[in-house]
Amino acid sequence: MTFRTLAPLFGAALFLAPTLAQAEDDWIAKQSPKSVADTVAALTAAIEKAGAKVALTLDHQANAKSAGMELPATTVVIFGNPKLGTPLMQENRRIALDLPQKMLVWDEDGQTMVGYLEPEELAERYDIDDDAEPVEAMEKALDKLSDAAIAE
């Protein structure tokens, strides 16, 4: 399948993401006082400062525009740190499908939001103890990174 084939599915998922962030306990969402672009820049800087690596910054708004469609600012930052991810993959290699970690930065009715799936949800999905040290370390890292992204 190509990206163009999957684009409608991504769009649907992104459309539902704000609702999930408000309705589900397994999604963390925070408001940012900055624009989407400035929040993404702050997030990527925080990731690199923390010693992790940004694998990809995916601008869904630009991709939609290239297909002749409109989408409010919507960017996914994909990043990881082998020190956190590898122990989880050692427990259950299938979790590699959800790693490296992702954060969504999007415009919701003029308000910039930063969101991510709670690591405990990933642990549960792959039958990993949610109190395991790597899961707790990931929770702390994502909280710290998202706080850095939204800091003024």
mmCIF file of N, CA, C and O in Angstrom, residues 1-6 9:
data_model
loop_
_atom_site.group_PDB
_atom_site.id
_atom_site.type_symbol
_atom_site.label_atom_id
_atom_site.label_comp_id
_atom_site.label_asym_id
_atom_site.label_seq_id
_atom_site.Cartn_x
_atom_site.Cartn_y
_atom_site.Cartn_z
ATOM 1 N N MET A 1 0.836 -1.185 0.000
ATOM 2 C CA MET A 1 0.000 0.000 0.000
ATOM 3 C C MET A 1 0.875 1.241 0.000
ATOM 4 O O MET A 1 1.909 1.257 0.649
ATOM 5 N N THR A 2 0.423 2.241 -0.662
ATOM 6 C CA THR A 2 1.164 3.494 -0.709
ATOM 7 C C THR A 2 0.614 4.460 0.320
ATOM 8 O O THR A 2 -0.472 4.255 0.877
ATOM 9 N N PHE A 3 1.369 5.543 0.532
ATOM 10 C CA PHE A 3 0.913 6.561 1.467
ATOM 11 C C PHE A 3 -0.424 7.131 1.006
ATOM 12 O O PHE A 3 -1.311 7.368 1.801
ATOM 13 N N ARG A 4 -0.567 7.340 -0.300
ATOM 14 C CA ARG A 4 -1.824 7.902 -0.817
ATOM 15 C C ARG A 4 -2.995 6.975 -0.532
ATOM 16 O O ARG A 4 -4.096 7.431 -0.262
ATOM 17 N N THR A 5 -2.760 5.686 -0.583
ATOM 18 C CA THR A 5 -3.813 4.725 -0.277
ATOM 19 C C THR A 5 -4.193 4.796 1.192
ATOM 20 O O THR A 5 -5.362 4.690 1.551
ATOM 21 N N LEU A 6 -3.186 4.992 2.044
ATOM 22 C CA LEU A 6 -3.432 5.020 3.479
ATOM 23 C C LEU A 6 -3.853 6.393 3.990
ATOM 24 O O LEU A 6 -4.345 6.503 5.108
ATOM 25 N N LEU A 9 -7.125 6.853 5.815
ATOM 26 C CA LEU A 9 -7.140 6.226 7.139
ATOM 27 C C LEU A 9 -6.440 7.103 8.167
ATOM 28 O O LEU A 9 -6.901 7.258 9.288
#
